[in-house]
Coordinates of C-alpha atoms and ligand atoms in Angstrom, one line a residue:
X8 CA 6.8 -11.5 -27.4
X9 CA 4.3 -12.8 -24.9
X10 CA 3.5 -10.8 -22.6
X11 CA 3.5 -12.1 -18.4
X12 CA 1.7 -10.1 -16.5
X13 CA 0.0 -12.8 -14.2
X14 CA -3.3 -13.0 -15.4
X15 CA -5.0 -12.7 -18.6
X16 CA -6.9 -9.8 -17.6
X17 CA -3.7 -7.4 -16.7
X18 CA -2.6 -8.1 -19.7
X19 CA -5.4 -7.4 -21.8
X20 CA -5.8 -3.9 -19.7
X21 CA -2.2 -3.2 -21.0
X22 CA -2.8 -3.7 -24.0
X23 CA -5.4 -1.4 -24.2
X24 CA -3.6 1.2 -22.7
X25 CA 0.0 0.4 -24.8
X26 CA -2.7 1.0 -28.1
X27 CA -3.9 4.4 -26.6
X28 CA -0.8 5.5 -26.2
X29 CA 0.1 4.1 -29.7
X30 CA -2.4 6.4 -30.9
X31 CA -2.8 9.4 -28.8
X32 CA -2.8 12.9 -30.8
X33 CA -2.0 14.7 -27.2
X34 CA -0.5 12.9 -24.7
X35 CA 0.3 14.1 -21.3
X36 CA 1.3 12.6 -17.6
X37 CA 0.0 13.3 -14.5
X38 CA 2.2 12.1 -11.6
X39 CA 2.1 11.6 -7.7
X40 CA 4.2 10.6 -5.3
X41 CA 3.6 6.8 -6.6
X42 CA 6.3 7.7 -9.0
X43 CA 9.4 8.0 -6.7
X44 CA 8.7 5.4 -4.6
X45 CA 11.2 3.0 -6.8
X46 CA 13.7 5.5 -6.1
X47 CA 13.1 5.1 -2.1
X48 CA 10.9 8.1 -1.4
X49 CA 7.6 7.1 0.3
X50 CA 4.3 8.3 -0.2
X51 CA 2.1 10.5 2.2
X52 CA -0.2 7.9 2.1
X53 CA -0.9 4.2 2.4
X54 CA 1.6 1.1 3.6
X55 CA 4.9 2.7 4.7
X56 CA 3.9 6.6 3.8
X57 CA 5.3 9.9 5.6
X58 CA 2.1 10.2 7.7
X59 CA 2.9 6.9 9.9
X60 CA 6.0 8.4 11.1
X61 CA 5.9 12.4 11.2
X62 CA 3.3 14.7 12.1
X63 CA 1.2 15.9 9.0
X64 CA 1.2 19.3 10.4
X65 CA 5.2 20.0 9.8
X66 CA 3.6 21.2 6.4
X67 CA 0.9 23.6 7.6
X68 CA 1.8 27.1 6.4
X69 CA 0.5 28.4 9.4
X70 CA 2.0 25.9 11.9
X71 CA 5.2 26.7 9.8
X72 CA 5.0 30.4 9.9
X73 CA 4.0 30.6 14.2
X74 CA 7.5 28.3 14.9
X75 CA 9.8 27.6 11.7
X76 CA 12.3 26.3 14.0
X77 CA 10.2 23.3 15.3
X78 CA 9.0 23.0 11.7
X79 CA 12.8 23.0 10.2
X80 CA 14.5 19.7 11.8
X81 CA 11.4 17.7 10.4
X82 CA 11.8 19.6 6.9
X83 CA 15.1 18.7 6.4
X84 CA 14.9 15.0 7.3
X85 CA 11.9 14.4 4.9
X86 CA 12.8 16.0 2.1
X87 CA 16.8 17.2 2.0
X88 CA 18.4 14.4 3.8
X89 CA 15.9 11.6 2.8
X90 CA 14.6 13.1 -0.8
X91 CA 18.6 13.9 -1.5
X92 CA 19.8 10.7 -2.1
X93 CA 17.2 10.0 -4.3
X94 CA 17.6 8.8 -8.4
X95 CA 15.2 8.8 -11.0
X96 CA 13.9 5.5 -11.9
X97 CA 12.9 3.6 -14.5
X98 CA 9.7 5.2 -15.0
X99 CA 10.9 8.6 -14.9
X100 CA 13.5 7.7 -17.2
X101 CA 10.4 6.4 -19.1
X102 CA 8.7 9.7 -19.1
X103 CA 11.2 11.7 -20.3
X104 CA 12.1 9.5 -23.3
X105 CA 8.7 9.5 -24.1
X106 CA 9.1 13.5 -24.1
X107 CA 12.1 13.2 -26.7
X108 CA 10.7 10.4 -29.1
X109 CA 8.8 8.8 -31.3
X110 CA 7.4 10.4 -34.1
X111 CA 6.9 14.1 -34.4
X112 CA 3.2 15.5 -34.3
X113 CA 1.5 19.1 -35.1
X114 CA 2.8 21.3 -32.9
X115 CA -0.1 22.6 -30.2
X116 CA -0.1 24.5 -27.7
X117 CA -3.2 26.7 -25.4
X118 CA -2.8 30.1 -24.6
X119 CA -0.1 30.2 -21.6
X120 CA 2.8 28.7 -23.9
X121 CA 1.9 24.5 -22.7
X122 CA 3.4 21.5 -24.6
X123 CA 4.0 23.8 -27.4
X124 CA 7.6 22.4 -27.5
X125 CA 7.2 18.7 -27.6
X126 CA 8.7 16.4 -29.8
X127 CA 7.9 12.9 -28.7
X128 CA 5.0 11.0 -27.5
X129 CA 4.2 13.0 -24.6
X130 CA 3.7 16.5 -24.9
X131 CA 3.4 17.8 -21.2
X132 CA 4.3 16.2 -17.6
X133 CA 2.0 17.5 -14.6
X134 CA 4.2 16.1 -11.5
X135 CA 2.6 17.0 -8.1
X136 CA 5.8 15.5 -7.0
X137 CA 8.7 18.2 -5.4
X138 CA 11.7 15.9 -5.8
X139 CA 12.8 17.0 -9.1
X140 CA 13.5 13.4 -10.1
X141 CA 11.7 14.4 -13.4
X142 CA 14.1 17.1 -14.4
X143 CA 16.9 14.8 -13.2
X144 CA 15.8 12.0 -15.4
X145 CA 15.5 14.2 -18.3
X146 CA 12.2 15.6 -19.2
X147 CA 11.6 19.5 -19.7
X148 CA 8.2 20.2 -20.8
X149 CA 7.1 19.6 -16.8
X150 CA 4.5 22.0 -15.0
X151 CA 5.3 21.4 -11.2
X152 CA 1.9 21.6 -9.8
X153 CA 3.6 21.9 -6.2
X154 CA 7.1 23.5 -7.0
X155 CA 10.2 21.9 -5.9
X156 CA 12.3 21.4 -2.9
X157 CA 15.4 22.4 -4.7
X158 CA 15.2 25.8 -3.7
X159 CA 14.5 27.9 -0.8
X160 CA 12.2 31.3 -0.8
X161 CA 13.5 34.2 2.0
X162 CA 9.6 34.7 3.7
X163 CA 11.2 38.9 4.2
X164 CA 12.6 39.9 0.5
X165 CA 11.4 37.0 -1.6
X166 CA 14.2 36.0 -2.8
X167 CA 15.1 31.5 -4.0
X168 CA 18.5 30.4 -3.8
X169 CA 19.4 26.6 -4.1
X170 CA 18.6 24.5 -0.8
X171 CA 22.4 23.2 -0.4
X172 CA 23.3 21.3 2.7
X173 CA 25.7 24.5 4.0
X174 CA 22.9 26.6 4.5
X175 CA 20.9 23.9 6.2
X176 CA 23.4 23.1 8.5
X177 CA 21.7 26.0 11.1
X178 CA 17.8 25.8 11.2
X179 CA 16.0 27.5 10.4
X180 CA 18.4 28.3 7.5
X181 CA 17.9 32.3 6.8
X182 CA 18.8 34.7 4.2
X183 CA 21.3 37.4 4.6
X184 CA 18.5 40.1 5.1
X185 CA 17.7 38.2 8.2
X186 CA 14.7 36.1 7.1
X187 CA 13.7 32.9 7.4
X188 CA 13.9 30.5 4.6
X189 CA 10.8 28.6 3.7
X190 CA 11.0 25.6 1.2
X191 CA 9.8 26.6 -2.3
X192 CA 7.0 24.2 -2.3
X193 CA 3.6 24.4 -1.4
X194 CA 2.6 23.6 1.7
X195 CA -1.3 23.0 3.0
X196 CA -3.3 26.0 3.0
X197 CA -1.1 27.7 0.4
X198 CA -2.3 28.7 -3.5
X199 CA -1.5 26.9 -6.3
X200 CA 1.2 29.6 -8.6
X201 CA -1.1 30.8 -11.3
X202 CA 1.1 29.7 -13.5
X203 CA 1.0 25.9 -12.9
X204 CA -2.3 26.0 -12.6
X205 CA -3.0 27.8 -16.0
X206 CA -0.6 25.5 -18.1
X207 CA -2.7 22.4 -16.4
X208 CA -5.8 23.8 -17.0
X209 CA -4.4 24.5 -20.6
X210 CA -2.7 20.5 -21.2
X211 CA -6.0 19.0 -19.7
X212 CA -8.2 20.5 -21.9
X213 CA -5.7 19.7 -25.2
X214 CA -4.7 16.6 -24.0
X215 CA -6.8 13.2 -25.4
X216 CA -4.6 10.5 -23.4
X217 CA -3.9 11.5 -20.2
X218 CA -1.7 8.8 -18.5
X219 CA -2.2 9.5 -14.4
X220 CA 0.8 8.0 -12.4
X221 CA 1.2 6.9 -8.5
X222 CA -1.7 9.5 -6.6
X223 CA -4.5 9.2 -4.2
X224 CA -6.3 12.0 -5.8
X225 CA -6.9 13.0 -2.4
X226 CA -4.7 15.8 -2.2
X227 CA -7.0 19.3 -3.8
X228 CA -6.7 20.9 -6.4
X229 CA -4.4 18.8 -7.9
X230 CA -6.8 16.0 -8.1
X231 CA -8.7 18.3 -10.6
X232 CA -6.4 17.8 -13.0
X233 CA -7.3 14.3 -14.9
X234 CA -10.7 15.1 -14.0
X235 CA -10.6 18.5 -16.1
X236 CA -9.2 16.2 -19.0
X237 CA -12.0 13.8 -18.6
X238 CA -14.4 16.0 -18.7
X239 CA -12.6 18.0 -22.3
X240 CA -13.0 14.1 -23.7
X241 CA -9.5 12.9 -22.6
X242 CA -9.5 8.8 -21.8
X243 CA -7.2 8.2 -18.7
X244 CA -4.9 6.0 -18.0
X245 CA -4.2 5.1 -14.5
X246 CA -1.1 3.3 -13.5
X247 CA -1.1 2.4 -9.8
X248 CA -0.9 -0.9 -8.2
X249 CA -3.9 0.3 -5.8
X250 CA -7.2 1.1 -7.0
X251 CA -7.6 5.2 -6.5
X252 CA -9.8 8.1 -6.2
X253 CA -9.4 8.0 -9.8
X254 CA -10.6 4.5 -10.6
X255 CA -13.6 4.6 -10.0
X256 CA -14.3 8.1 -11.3
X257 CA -12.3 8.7 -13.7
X258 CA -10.4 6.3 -15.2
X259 CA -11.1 4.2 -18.5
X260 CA -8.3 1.9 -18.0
X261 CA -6.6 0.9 -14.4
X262 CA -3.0 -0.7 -15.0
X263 CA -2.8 -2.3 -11.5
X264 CA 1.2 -2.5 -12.0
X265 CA 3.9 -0.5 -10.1
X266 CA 5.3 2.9 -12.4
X267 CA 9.1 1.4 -12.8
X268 CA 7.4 -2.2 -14.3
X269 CA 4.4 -0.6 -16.2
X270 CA 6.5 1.9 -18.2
X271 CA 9.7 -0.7 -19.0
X272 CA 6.6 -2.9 -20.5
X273 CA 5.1 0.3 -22.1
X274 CA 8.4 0.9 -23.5
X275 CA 9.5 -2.7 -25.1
X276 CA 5.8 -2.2 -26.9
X277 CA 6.6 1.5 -28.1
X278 CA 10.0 0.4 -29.2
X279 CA 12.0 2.9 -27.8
Ligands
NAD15 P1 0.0 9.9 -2.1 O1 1.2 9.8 -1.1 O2 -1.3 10.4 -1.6 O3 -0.2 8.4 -2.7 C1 0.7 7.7 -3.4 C2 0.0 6.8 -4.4 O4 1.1 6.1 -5.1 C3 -0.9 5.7 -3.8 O5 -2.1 5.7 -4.6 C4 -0.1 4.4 -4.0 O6 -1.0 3.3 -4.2 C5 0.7 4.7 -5.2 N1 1.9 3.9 -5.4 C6 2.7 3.4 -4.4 N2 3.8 2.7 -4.9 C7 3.7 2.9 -6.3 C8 4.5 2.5 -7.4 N3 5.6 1.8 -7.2 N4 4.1 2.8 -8.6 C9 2.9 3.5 -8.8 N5 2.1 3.9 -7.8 C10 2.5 3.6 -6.6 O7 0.5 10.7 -3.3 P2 -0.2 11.9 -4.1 O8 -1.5 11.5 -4.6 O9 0.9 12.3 -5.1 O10 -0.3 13.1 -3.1 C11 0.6 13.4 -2.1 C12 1.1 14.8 -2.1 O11 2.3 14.7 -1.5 C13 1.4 15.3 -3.5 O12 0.8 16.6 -3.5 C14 3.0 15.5 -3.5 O13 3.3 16.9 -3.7 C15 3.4 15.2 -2.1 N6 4.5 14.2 -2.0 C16 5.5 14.3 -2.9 C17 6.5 13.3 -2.8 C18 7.6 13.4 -3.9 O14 7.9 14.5 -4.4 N7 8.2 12.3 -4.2 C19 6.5 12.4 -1.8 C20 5.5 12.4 -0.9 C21 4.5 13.3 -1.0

């Protein structure tokens, strides 16, 4: 079926990237916030991001930790009330079918347990995202580069417990030992979890597609991530309607097509 992608070109770049896939020993994802903004979350960045409308700082650890009061109300707009609502698309819906099939491959996996348990396609999802839309759409091999916001860390005894709207009725919400409850993702000037970074670092050097979804690649060290693939031999795929960070540095291909359109297309070729 002919394709109509508006010009020649796009279409060609598609192509390209529909045959990589097609033939990719190792494929992974890497996804930003690009992803979920189909489902009505915005970006940080660009037309209609966070950053017109609240004040970056809300997600300083520090400016957190000296008032997590004033920090709170902000919070809970962005990403409980707002991020709540949300569904997963047709992209992430994309993603995790690509997770459960096509046809099987050798089982790999690097030392810290990654992608040993795909079945599909696409062996491991690195989502800088913290909306869980991928584990709500279906996939399960994800590394969350950034946690999630679906649960809450006491900053006293350590303990998570879901982030459900009773407990964020009073800000700042707090634990029964009397602390404060801090989202469970990472905010600026906090470390990566070893953990995420290790199965990354692990999937980017395995990985020999690596298709990179909806991100600046301004945000560090999370931008490392397609470049550590690149530079184990990986060719990227980069599907963002913007020209990146990573198009000019990294990328082979550049899908200039928003995530929902790019991966019903990528689908219909894959047959699944
Ligand atoms: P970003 O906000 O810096 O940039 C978003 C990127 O997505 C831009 O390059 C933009 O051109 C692209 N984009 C916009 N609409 C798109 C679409 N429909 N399809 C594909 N791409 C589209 O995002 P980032 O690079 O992920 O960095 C922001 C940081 O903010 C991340 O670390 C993430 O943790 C966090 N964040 C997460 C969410 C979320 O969980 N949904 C939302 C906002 C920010």
């Amino acid at each position: 079926m002919p394709l109509q992608l508006g010009s020649s070109r796009v279409e060609d770049t598609f192509r390209e990237a529909v045959s990589l896939i097609r033939s990719a020993k190792h494929l992974t994802a890497f996804t930003g916030a690009g992803i979920s903004v189909e489902s009505g979350i915005p970006p940080f960045r660009g037309p209609g991001g966070l950053w017109g409308k609240y004040d970056p700082r809300t997600l300083e650890l520090d400016y957190f930790l000296t008032d997590p009061g004033r920090a709170w109300p902000v919070i809970k707009e962005i990403f409980y009330d707002n991020f709540g609502k949300a569904k997963p698309n047709a992209a992430h819906l994309a993603l995790a079918r690509l997770e459960s099939e096509g046809w099987p491959r050798e089982a790999v996996g690097g030392p810290s347990g990654a992608a040993l348990d795909a079945r599909g396609y696409l062996r491991t999802l690195i989502t800088q995202n913290i909306d869980n839309l991928h584990y709500l759409a279906g996939s399960r091999n994800i590394v969350e580069f950034h946690g999630n916001s679906r649960l809450l860390i006491c900053l006293a005894c350590g303990q998570r417990v879901e982030a459900s709207p009773s407990l964020l009725e009073n800000l700042p919400p707090r634990c029964p030992c009397g602390g404060v409850y801090k989202p469970d993702f990472i905010f600026f000037g906090e470390e990566i979890p070893k953990s995420a970074h290790e199965k990354s670092q692990d999937a980017a050097r395995l990985t020999d597609v690596m298709i990179v979804v909806g991100s600046t690649g301004e945000v560090y060290p999370a931008a490392l991530v397609p470049h550590w693939a690149a530079d184990a031999g990986a060719k990227i795929i980069e599907i963002n309607p913007e020209a990146s960070e990573f198009t000019s540095s990294v990328s082979d291909i550049h899908v200039p097509l928003k995530a929902a359109e790019a991966f019903g297309l990528i689908e219909k070729e894959l047959h699944i």
